[in-house]
Amino acid sequence: MKPLNSPLEIGVRALVLLSESHPDALDLAQLALLDHAVLHSAEFDGPPSLHPDLPARVGELGLKRTVLEQGLLVLIRAGLAEIEADGTGLVYRATERGPAFVDVLEAPYVLRLRERAEWAVHQWAPETDVRGTTRSLLTTPPASSSRSMEGHRG
């Protein structure tokens, strides 16, 4: 099993995001973009990034959905998240056990992840068009800054 960006690692990051948005649900596109924003938050005028700004980081976003779905299945099997259908499609929500599980995680990385998840969910995401920002990230050359995202509503 690969240690970085494995279903377990991405699942834990997704649980932190779902716990921060609890009781609101998030769809797969929102989770993928929020995960990217949490890891590369400085790119979006947020706190310092958790991961380094590498030229191939945009490729992460394109590959993330499959591994994210696997990570979400781990959370669902563990009873930490649930899936449901709403008027827009499938959405994911932390169960009552999800935030409680996140609260017991004390690693410094998780604490920094939670700070960025709070920023991403409550400050950045409400002003962001998920599809427009994702499209912009996937089509903008890595050398240029993505700070003026086409999909940002602000």
C-alpha positions as YAML, in Angstrom:
chain: A
units: angstrom
residues:
- id: 1
  name: MET
  ca: [0.00, 0.00, 0.00]
- id: 2
  name: LYS
  ca: [1.39, 3.38, -0.93]
- id: 3
  name: PRO
  ca: [1.76, 5.67, 2.09]
- id: 4
  name: LEU
  ca: [1.02, 9.01, 0.37]
- id: 5
  name: ASN
  ca: [-2.38, 9.79, -1.09]
- id: 6
  name: SER
  ca: [-3.64, 6.32, -0.25]
- id: 7
  name: PRO
  ca: [-7.38, 5.75, 0.23]
- id: 8
  name: LEU
  ca: [-6.81, 5.77, 4.00]
- id: 9
  name: GLU
  ca: [-4.94, 9.11, 3.99]
- id: 10
  name: ILE
  ca: [-7.42, 10.78, 1.65]
- id: 11
  name: GLY
  ca: [-10.26, 9.23, 3.66]
- id: 12
  name: VAL
  ca: [-8.96, 10.84, 6.86]
- id: 13
  name: ARG
  ca: [-8.68, 14.21, 5.09]
- id: 14
  name: ALA
  ca: [-12.23, 13.77, 3.74]
- id: 15
  name: LEU
  ca: [-13.47, 12.95, 7.25]
- id: 16
  name: VAL
  ca: [-11.89, 16.14, 8.57]
- id: 17
  name: LEU
  ca: [-13.69, 18.11, 5.84]
- id: 18
  name: LEU
  ca: [-17.00, 16.31, 6.41]
- id: 19
  name: SER
  ca: [-16.68, 16.85, 10.16]
- id: 20
  name: GLU
  ca: [-16.05, 20.56, 9.63]
- id: 21
  name: SER
  ca: [-19.12, 20.85, 7.40]
- id: 22
  name: HIS
  ca: [-21.26, 18.62, 9.68]
- id: 23
  name: PRO
  ca: [-24.23, 18.32, 9.55]
- id: 24
  name: ASP
  ca: [-24.13, 19.62, 5.96]
- id: 25
  name: ALA
  ca: [-23.28, 17.15, 3.20]
- id: 26
  name: LEU
  ca: [-20.71, 17.55, 0.42]
- id: 27
  name: ASP
  ca: [-20.63, 15.93, -3.01]
- id: 28
  name: LEU
  ca: [-17.59, 14.29, -4.57]
- id: 29
  name: ALA
  ca: [-16.63, 17.36, -6.63]
- id: 30
  name: GLN
  ca: [-16.77, 19.58, -3.55]
- id: 31
  name: LEU
  ca: [-14.71, 17.13, -1.50]
- id: 32
  name: ALA
  ca: [-12.05, 16.78, -4.21]
- id: 33
  name: LEU
  ca: [-11.66, 20.55, -4.60]
- id: 34
  name: LEU
  ca: [-11.75, 21.19, -0.85]
- id: 35
  name: ASP
  ca: [-9.08, 18.54, -0.32]
- id: 36
  name: HIS
  ca: [-6.93, 20.24, -2.96]
- id: 37
  name: ALA
  ca: [-7.54, 23.66, -1.38]
- id: 38
  name: VAL
  ca: [-6.62, 22.34, 2.08]
- id: 39
  name: LEU
  ca: [-3.34, 20.88, 0.82]
- id: 40
  name: HIS
  ca: [-2.42, 23.93, -1.29]
- id: 41
  name: SER
  ca: [-4.18, 26.65, 0.72]
- id: 42
  name: ALA
  ca: [-1.55, 29.35, 0.11]
- id: 43
  name: GLU
  ca: [-2.37, 29.13, -3.61]
- id: 44
  name: PHE
  ca: [-5.89, 30.30, -2.72]
- id: 45
  name: ASP
  ca: [-4.81, 33.16, -0.41]
- id: 46
  name: GLY
  ca: [-5.35, 30.99, 2.65]
- id: 47
  name: PRO
  ca: [-3.02, 29.76, 5.39]
- id: 48
  name: PRO
  ca: [0.38, 28.26, 4.49]
- id: 49
  name: SER
  ca: [0.02, 25.11, 2.38]
- id: 50
  name: LEU
  ca: [0.32, 21.69, 4.01]
- id: 51
  name: HIS
  ca: [2.04, 20.21, 0.95]
- id: 52
  name: PRO
  ca: [4.76, 21.80, -1.19]
- id: 53
  name: ASP
  ca: [3.84, 23.55, -4.41]
- id: 54
  name: LEU
  ca: [5.16, 21.10, -6.97]
- id: 55
  name: PRO
  ca: [4.59, 21.58, -10.70]
- id: 56
  name: ALA
  ca: [2.58, 18.34, -10.93]
- id: 57
  name: ARG
  ca: [0.17, 19.27, -8.11]
- id: 58
  name: VAL
  ca: [-2.65, 19.97, -10.59]
- id: 59
  name: GLY
  ca: [-2.38, 16.33, -11.69]
- id: 60
  name: GLU
  ca: [-3.33, 15.37, -8.13]
- id: 61
  name: LEU
  ca: [-6.75, 16.92, -8.67]
- id: 62
  name: GLY
  ca: [-7.39, 14.90, -11.80]
- id: 63
  name: LEU
  ca: [-6.51, 11.59, -10.12]
- id: 64
  name: LYS
  ca: [-8.02, 12.34, -6.73]
- id: 65
  name: ARG
  ca: [-11.64, 11.36, -7.38]
- id: 66
  name: THR
  ca: [-11.03, 7.60, -7.69]
- id: 67
  name: VAL
  ca: [-8.89, 7.39, -4.55]
- id: 68
  name: LEU
  ca: [-11.29, 9.73, -2.75]
- id: 69
  name: GLU
  ca: [-14.21, 7.41, -3.53]
- id: 70
  name: GLN
  ca: [-12.19, 4.50, -2.10]
- id: 71
  name: GLY
  ca: [-11.40, 6.55, 1.02]
- id: 72
  name: LEU
  ca: [-15.07, 7.45, 1.45]
- id: 73
  name: LEU
  ca: [-15.98, 3.75, 1.29]
- id: 74
  name: VAL
  ca: [-13.52, 3.12, 4.15]
- id: 75
  name: LEU
  ca: [-15.28, 5.84, 6.18]
- id: 76
  name: ILE
  ca: [-18.73, 4.45, 5.39]
- id: 77
  name: ARG
  ca: [-17.70, 0.91, 6.38]
- id: 78
  name: ALA
  ca: [-16.30, 2.28, 9.65]
- id: 79
  name: GLY
  ca: [-19.57, 4.12, 10.38]
- id: 80
  name: LEU
  ca: [-17.85, 7.54, 10.28]
- id: 81
  name: ALA
  ca: [-19.63, 8.80, 7.15]
- id: 82
  name: GLU
  ca: [-22.74, 8.04, 5.15]
- id: 83
  name: ILE
  ca: [-23.86, 8.46, 1.57]
- id: 84
  name: GLU
  ca: [-27.29, 9.64, 0.49]
- id: 85
  name: ALA
  ca: [-29.05, 10.88, -2.59]
- id: 86
  name: ASP
  ca: [-30.37, 14.43, -2.72]
- id: 87
  name: GLY
  ca: [-31.81, 16.53, -5.53]
- id: 88
  name: THR
  ca: [-28.36, 17.02, -7.09]
- id: 89
  name: GLY
  ca: [-27.01, 13.47, -6.83]
- id: 90
  name: LEU
  ca: [-24.98, 11.58, -4.26]
- id: 91
  name: VAL
  ca: [-23.65, 13.43, -1.24]
- id: 92
  name: TYR
  ca: [-21.55, 12.42, 1.74]
- id: 93
  name: ARG
  ca: [-22.06, 13.42, 5.34]
- id: 94
  name: ALA
  ca: [-20.18, 12.69, 8.55]
- id: 95
  name: THR
  ca: [-22.16, 10.59, 10.99]
- id: 96
  name: GLU
  ca: [-22.30, 11.65, 14.63]
- id: 97
  name: ARG
  ca: [-19.25, 9.42, 15.19]
- id: 98
  name: GLY
  ca: [-17.19, 11.21, 12.51]
- id: 99
  name: PRO
  ca: [-16.45, 14.48, 14.34]
- id: 100
  name: ALA
  ca: [-15.88, 12.57, 17.60]
- id: 101
  name: PHE
  ca: [-13.27, 10.42, 15.84]
- id: 102
  name: VAL
  ca: [-11.53, 13.50, 14.41]
- id: 103
  name: ASP
  ca: [-11.47, 15.05, 17.90]
- id: 104
  name: VAL
  ca: [-9.26, 12.23, 19.23]
- id: 105
  name: LEU
  ca: [-6.63, 12.65, 16.50]
- id: 106
  name: GLU
  ca: [-3.77, 14.65, 18.00]
- id: 107
  name: ALA
  ca: [-0.93, 14.49, 15.45]
- id: 108
  name: PRO
  ca: [0.49, 17.92, 14.52]
- id: 109
  name: TYR
  ca: [-0.37, 17.28, 10.85]
- id: 110
  name: VAL
  ca: [-4.02, 16.63, 11.75]
- id: 111
  name: LEU
  ca: [-4.18, 19.81, 13.82]
- id: 112
  name: ARG
  ca: [-2.87, 21.84, 10.85]
- id: 113
  name: LEU
  ca: [-5.27, 19.97, 8.57]
- id: 114
  name: ARG
  ca: [-8.21, 20.88, 10.81]
- id: 115
  name: GLU
  ca: [-7.22, 24.57, 10.78]
- id: 116
  name: ARG
  ca: [-7.14, 24.57, 6.99]
- id: 117
  name: ALA
  ca: [-10.37, 22.60, 6.74]
- id: 118
  name: GLU
  ca: [-12.09, 25.23, 8.89]
- id: 119
  name: TRP
  ca: [-10.75, 27.95, 6.58]
- id: 120
  name: ALA
  ca: [-11.67, 26.05, 3.40]
- id: 121
  name: VAL
  ca: [-15.21, 25.08, 4.43]
- id: 122
  name: HIS
  ca: [-16.28, 28.32, 6.11]
- id: 123
  name: GLN
  ca: [-14.30, 31.08, 4.38]
- id: 124
  name: TRP
  ca: [-13.14, 29.88, 0.98]
- id: 125
  name: ALA
  ca: [-15.81, 27.44, -0.25]
- id: 126
  name: PRO
  ca: [-18.90, 29.63, 0.20]
- id: 127
  name: GLU
  ca: [-17.43, 32.09, -2.33]
- id: 128
  name: THR
  ca: [-16.23, 29.41, -4.76]
- id: 129
  name: ASP
  ca: [-17.87, 27.87, -7.80]
- id: 130
  name: VAL
  ca: [-16.63, 24.26, -7.61]
- id: 131
  name: ARG
  ca: [-16.92, 23.39, -11.28]
- id: 132
  name: GLY
  ca: [-15.47, 26.69, -12.52]
- id: 133
  name: THR
  ca: [-12.53, 26.55, -10.13]
- id: 134
  name: THR
  ca: [-11.83, 22.90, -10.93]
- id: 135
  name: ARG
  ca: [-11.92, 23.64, -14.67]
- id: 136
  name: SER
  ca: [-9.58, 26.60, -14.15]
- id: 137
  name: LEU
  ca: [-7.13, 24.53, -12.11]
- id: 138
  name: LEU
  ca: [-7.07, 21.75, -14.70]
- id: 139
  name: THR
  ca: [-6.52, 24.11, -17.65]
- id: 140
  name: THR
  ca: [-4.13, 26.69, -16.15]
- id: 141
  name: PRO
  ca: [-0.45, 25.98, -16.85]
- id: 142
  name: PRO
  ca: [1.41, 25.07, -13.61]
- id: 143
  name: ALA
  ca: [3.89, 27.97, -13.93]
- id: 144
  name: SER
  ca: [1.17, 30.61, -13.57]
- id: 145
  name: SER
  ca: [-0.56, 31.49, -10.36]
- id: 146
  name: SER
  ca: [-4.13, 30.31, -9.85]
- id: 147
  name: ARG
  ca: [-4.93, 33.07, -7.35]
- id: 148
  name: SER
  ca: [-7.41, 34.75, -9.69]
- id: 149
  name: MET
  ca: [-9.58, 31.71, -10.21]
- id: 150
  name: GLU
  ca: [-12.24, 32.05, -12.87]
- id: 151
  name: GLY
  ca: [-14.61, 30.12, -10.63]
- id: 152
  name: HIS
  ca: [-14.13, 32.25, -7.55]
- id: 153
  name: ARG
  ca: [-17.23, 34.31, -6.86]
- id: 154
  name: GLY
  ca: [-15.56, 36.85, -4.52]
...
